[in-house]
PDB file of C-alpha atoms in Angstrom:
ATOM      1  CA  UNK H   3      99.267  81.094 102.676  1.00 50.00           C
ATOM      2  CA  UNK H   4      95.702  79.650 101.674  1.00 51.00           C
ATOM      3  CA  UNK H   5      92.844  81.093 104.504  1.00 49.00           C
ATOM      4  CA  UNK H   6      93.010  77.849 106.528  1.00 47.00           C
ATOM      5  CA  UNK H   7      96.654  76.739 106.487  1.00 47.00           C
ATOM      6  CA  UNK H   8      98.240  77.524 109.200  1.00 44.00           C
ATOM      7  CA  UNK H   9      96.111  80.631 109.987  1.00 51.00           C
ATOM      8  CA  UNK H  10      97.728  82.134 106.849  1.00 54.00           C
ATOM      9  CA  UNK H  11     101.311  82.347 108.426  1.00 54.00           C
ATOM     10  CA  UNK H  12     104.304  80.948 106.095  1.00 57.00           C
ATOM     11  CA  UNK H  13     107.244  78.673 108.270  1.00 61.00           C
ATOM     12  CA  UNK H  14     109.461  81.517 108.762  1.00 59.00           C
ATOM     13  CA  UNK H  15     106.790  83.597 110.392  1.00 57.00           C
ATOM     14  CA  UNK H  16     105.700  80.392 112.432  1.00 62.00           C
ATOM     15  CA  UNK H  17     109.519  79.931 113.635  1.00 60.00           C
ATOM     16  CA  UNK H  18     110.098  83.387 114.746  1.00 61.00           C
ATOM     17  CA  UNK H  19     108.248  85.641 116.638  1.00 63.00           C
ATOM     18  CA  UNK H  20     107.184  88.644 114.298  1.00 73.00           C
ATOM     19  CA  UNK H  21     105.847  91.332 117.666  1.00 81.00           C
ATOM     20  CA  UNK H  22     102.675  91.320 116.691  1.00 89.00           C
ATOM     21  CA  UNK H  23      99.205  89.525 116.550  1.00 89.00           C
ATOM     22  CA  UNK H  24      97.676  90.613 113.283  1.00 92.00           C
ATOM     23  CA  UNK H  25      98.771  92.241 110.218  1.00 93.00           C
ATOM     24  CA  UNK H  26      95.710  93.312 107.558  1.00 94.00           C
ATOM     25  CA  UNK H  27      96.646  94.547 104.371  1.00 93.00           C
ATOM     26  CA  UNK H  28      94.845  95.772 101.204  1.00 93.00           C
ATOM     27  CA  UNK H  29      97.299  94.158  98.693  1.00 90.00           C
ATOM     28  CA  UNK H  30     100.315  93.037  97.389  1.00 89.00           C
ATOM     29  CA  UNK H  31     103.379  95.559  96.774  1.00 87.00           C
ATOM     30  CA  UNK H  32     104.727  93.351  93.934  1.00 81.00           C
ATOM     31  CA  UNK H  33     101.835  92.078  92.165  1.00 74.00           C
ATOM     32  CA  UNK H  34      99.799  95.321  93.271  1.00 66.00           C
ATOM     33  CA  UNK H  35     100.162  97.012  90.237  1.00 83.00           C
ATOM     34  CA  UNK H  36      98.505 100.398  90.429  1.00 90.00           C
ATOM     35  CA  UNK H  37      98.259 100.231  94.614  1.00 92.00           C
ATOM     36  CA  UNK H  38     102.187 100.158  94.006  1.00 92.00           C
ATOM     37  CA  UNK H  39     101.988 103.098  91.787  1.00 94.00           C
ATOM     38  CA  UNK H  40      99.634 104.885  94.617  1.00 94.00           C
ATOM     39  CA  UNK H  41     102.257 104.545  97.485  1.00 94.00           C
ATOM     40  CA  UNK H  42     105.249 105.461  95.834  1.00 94.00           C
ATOM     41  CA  UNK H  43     103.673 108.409  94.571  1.00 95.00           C
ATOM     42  CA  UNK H  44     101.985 109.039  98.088  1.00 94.00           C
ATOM     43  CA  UNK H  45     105.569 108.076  99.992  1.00 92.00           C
ATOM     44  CA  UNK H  46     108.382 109.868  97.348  1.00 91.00           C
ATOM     45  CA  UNK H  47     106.486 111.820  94.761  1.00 92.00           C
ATOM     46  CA  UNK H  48     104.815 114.304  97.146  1.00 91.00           C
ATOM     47  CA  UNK H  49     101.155 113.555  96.415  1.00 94.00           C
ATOM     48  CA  UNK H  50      99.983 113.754 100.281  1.00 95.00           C
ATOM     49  CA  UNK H  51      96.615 113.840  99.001  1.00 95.00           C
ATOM     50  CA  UNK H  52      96.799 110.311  98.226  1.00 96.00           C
ATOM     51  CA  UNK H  53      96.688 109.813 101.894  1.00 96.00           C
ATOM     52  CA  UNK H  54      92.730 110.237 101.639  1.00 97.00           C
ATOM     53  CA  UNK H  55      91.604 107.516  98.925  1.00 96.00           C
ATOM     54  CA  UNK H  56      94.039 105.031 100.163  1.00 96.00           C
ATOM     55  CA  UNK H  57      93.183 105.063 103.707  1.00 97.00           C
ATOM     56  CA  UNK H  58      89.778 104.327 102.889  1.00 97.00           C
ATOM     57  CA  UNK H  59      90.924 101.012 100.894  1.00 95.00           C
ATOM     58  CA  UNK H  60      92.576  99.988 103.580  1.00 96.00           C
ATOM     59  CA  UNK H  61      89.465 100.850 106.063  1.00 96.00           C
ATOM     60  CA  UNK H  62      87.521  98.636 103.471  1.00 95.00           C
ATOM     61  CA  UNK H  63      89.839  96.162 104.046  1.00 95.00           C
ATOM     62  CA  UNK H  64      89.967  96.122 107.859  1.00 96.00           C
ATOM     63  CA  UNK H  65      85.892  96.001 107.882  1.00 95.00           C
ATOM     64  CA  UNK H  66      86.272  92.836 105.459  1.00 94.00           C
ATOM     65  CA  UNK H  67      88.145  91.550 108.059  1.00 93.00           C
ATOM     66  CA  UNK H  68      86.036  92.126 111.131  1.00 92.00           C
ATOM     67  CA  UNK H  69      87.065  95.868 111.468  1.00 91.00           C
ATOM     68  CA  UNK H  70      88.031  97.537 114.647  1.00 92.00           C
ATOM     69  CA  UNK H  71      87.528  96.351 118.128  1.00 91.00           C
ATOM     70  CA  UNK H  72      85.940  98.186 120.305  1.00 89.00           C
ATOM     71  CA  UNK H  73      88.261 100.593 122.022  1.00 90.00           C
ATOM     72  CA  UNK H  74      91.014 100.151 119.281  1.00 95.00           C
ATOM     73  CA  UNK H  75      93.487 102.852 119.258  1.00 97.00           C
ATOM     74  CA  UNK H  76      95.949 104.126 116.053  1.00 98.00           C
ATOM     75  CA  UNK H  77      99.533 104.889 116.444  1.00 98.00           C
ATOM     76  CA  UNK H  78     101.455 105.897 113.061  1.00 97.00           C
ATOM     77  CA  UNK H  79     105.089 104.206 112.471  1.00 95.00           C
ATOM     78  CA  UNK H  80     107.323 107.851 113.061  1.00 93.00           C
ATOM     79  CA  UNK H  81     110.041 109.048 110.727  1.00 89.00           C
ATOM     80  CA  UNK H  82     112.999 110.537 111.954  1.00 84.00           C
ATOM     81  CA  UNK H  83     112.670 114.412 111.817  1.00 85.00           C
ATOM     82  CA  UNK H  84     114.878 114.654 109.587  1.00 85.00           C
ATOM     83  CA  UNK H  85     113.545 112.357 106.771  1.00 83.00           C
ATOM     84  CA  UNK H  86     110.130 114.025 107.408  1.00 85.00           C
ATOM     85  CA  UNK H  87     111.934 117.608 106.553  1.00 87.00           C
ATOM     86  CA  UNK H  88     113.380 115.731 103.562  1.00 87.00           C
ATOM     87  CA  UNK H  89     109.702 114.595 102.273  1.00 88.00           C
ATOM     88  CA  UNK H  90     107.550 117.420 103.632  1.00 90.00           C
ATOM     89  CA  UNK H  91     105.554 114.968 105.510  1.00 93.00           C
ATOM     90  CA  UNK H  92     105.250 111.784 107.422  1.00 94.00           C
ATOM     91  CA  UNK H  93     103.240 109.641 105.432  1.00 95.00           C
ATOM     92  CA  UNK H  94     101.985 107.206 108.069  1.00 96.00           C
ATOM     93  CA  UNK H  95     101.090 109.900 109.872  1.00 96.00           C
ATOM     94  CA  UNK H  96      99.181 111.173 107.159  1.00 96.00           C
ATOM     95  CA  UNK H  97      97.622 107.669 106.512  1.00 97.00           C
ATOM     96  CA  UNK H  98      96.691 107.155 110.177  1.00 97.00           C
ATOM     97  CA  UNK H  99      95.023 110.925 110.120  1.00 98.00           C
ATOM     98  CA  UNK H 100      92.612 109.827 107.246  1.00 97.00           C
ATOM     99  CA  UNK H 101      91.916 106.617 108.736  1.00 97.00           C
ATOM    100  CA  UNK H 102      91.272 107.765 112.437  1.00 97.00           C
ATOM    101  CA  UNK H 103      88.643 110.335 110.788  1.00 96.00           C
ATOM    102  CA  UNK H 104      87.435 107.050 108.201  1.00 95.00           C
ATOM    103  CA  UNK H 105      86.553 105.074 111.235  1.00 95.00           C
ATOM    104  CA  UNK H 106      86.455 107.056 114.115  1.00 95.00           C
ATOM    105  CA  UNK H 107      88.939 106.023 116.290  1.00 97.00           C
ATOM    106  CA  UNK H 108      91.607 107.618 118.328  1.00 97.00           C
ATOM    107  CA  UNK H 109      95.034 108.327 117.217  1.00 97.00           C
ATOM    108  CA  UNK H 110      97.983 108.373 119.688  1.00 97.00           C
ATOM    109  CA  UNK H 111     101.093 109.641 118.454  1.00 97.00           C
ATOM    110  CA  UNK H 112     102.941 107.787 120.832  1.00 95.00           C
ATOM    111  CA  UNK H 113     106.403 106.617 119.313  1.00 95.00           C
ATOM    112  CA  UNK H 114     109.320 108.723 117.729  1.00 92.00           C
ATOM    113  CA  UNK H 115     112.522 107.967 115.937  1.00 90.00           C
ATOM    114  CA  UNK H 116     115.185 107.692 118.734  1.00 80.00           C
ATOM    115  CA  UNK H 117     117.792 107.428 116.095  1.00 75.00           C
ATOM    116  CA  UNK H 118     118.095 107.768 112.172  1.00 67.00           C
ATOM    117  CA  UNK H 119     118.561 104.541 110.247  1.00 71.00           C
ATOM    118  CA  UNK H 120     119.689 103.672 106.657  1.00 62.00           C
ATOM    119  CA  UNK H 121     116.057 103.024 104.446  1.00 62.00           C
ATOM    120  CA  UNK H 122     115.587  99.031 105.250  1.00 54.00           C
ATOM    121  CA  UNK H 123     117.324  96.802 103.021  1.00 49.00           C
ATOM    122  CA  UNK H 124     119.403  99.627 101.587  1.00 46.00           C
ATOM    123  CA  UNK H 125     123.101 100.328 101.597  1.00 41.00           C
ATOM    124  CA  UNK H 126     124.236 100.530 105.556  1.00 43.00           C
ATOM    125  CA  UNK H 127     121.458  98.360 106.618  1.00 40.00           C
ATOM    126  CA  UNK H 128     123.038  95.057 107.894  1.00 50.00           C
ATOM    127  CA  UNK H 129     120.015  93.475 108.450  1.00 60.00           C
ATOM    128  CA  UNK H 130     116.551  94.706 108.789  1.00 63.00           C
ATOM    129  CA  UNK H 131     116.377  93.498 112.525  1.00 62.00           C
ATOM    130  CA  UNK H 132     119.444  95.488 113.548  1.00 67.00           C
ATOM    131  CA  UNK H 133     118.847  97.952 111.443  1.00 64.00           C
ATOM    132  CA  UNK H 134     115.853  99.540 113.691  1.00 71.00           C
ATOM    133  CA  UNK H 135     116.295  98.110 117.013  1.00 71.00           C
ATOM    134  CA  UNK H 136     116.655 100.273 119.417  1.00 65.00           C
ATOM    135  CA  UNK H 137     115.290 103.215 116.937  1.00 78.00           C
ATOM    136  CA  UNK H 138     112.381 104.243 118.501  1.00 90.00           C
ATOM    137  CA  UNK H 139     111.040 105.518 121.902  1.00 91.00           C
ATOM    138  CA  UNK H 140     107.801 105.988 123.996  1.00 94.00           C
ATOM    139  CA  UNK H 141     106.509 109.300 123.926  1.00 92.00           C
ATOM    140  CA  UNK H 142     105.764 109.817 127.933  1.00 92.00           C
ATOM    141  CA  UNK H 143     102.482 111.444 127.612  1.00 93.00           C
ATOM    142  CA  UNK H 144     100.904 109.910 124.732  1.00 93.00           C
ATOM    143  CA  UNK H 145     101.795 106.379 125.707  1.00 92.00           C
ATOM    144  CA  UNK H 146     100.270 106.730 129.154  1.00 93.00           C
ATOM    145  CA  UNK H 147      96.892 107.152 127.353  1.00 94.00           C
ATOM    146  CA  UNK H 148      97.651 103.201 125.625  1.00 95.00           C
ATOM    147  CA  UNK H 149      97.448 100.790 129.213  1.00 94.00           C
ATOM    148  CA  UNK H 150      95.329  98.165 128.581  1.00 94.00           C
ATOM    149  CA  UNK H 151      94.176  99.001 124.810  1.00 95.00           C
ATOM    150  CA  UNK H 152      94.217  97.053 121.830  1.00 96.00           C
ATOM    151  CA  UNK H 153      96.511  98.997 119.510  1.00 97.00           C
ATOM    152  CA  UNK H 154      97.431  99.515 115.652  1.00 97.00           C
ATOM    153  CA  UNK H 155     100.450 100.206 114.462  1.00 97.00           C
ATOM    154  CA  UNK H 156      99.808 102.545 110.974  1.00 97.00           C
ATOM    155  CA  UNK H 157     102.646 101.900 108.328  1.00 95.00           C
ATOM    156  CA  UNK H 158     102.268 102.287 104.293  1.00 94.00           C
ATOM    157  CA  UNK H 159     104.295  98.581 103.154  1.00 92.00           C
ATOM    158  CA  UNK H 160     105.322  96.054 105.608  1.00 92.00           C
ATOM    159  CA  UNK H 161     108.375  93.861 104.362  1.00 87.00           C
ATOM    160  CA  UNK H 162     109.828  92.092 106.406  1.00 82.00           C
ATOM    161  CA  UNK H 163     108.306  92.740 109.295  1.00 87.00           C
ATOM    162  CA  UNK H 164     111.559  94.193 111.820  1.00 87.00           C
ATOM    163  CA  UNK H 165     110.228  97.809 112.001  1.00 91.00           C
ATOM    164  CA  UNK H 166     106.654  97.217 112.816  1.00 93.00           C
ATOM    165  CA  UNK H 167     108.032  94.174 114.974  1.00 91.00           C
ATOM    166  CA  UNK H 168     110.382  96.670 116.713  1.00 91.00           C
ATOM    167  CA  UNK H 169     107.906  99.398 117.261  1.00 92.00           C
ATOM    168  CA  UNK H 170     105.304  96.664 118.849  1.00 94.00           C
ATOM    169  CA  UNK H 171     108.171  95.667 121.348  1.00 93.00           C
ATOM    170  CA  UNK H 172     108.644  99.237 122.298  1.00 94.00           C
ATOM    171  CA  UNK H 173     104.994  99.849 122.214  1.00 96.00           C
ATOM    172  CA  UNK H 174     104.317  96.821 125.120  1.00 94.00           C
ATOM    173  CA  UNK H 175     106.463  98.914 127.436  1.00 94.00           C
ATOM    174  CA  UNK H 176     103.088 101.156 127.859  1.00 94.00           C
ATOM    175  CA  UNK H 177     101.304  97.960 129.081  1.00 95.00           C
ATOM    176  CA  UNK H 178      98.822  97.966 126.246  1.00 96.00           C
ATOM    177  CA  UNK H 179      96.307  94.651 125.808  1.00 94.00           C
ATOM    178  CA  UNK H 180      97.808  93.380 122.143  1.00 94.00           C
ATOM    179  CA  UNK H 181      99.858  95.099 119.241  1.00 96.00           C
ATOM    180  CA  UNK H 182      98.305  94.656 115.698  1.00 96.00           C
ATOM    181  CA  UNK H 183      99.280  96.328 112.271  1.00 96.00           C
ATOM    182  CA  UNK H 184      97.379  97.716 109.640  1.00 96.00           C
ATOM    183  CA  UNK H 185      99.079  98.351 106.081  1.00 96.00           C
ATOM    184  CA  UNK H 186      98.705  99.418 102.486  1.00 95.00           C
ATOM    185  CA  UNK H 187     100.567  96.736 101.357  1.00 93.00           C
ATOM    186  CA  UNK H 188     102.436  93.162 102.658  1.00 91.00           C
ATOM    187  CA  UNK H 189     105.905  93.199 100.300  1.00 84.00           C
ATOM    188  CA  UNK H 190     106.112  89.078 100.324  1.00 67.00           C
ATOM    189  CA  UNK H 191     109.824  87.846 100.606  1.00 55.00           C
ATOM    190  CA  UNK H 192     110.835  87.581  96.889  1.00 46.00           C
ATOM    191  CA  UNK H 193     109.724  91.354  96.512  1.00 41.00           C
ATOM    192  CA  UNK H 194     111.755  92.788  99.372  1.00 44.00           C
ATOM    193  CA  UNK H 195     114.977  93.209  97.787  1.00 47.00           C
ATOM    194  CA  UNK H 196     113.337  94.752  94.687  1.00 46.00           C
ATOM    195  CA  UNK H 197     111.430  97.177  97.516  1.00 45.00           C
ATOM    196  CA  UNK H 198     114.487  97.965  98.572  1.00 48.00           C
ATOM    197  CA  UNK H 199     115.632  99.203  95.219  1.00 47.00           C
ATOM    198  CA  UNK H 200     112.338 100.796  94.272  1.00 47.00           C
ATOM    199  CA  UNK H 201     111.145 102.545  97.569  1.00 43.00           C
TER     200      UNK H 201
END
């Protein structure tokens, strides 16, 4: 919505809960044009190096918006190991690299895929919210290092909102301070279905 209204939220993310405090984006998926063009040649078409010039954009972005706070820490949405093997890569991992050398700010690989799921939206997924809970896990180690810190979940498009939503839940088991997201792109309701088809 218009800066102002509501603090930008529409009524269905006023009704329920969404898991997190803040999302910041650097554009549309469906009216993004060329950004749209970036990730799905960055997230299917094997162009890691993409990872680079498009986690600056979104650093831009972030600074427009304030930028980090002080003590902020990145953790990367995981794919399951097997989908990485698939791709070759992870690319929020790869995103979160670039953008923890960009700013300078810790990155915590502290979640994994406890479980494979059907791509969100897609054939086998009964709903987006089911379709990832329970599908990912602290990482012991890594997550101790999160108590009491401000972190920022790393994904490439946000849709709906149930994975980042789920991995925030997941991530407040490690008593951190507030769960926030950072993303190339916000896929607004009307787009999702044809992100589901697309990505």
């Amino acid at each position: 919505l218009p800066a102002g209204l509501a603090r930008g939220l529409c009524a269905t993310c006023r009704r329920e809960p969404r898991g997190y405090r803040h999302l910041c984006s650097f554009g549309s998926y469906r009216t993004g044009g060329a950004l749209r063009e970036w990730i799905l040649a960055f997230k299917h078409g094997g162009r890691r190096e993409l990872a680079a010039p498009l986690a600056a954009v979104l650093a831009e972005a972030w600074r427009a918006e304030g930028g980090p706070p002080p003590g902020a820490v990145l953790v990367p949405v995981p794919l399951h190991a097997l989908r990485r093997l698939e791709r070759g890569y992870d690319q929020a991992r790869e995103l979160a690299a670039e953008l923890s050398a960009e700013l300078g700010l810790e990155l915590v690989f502290a979640l994994r895929r406890a479980r494979r799921t059907a791509p969100q939206g897609g054939p086998g997924a009964s709903s987006r919210r089911a379709n990832v809970s329970g599908a990912f896990a602290l990482r012991a180690r890594p997550a101790a290092r999160l108590a009491g810190r401000e972190v920022w979940l790393v994904d490439d498009v946000v849709t709906s909102g149930a994975t980042v939503g789920e991995c925030a839940r997941v991530l407040r088991l490690a008593r951190v301070s507030g769960v926030s997201v950072l993303a190339l792109a916000r896929a607004e309701r009307v787009a999702q279905d044809e992100l589901a088809r697309g990505a």
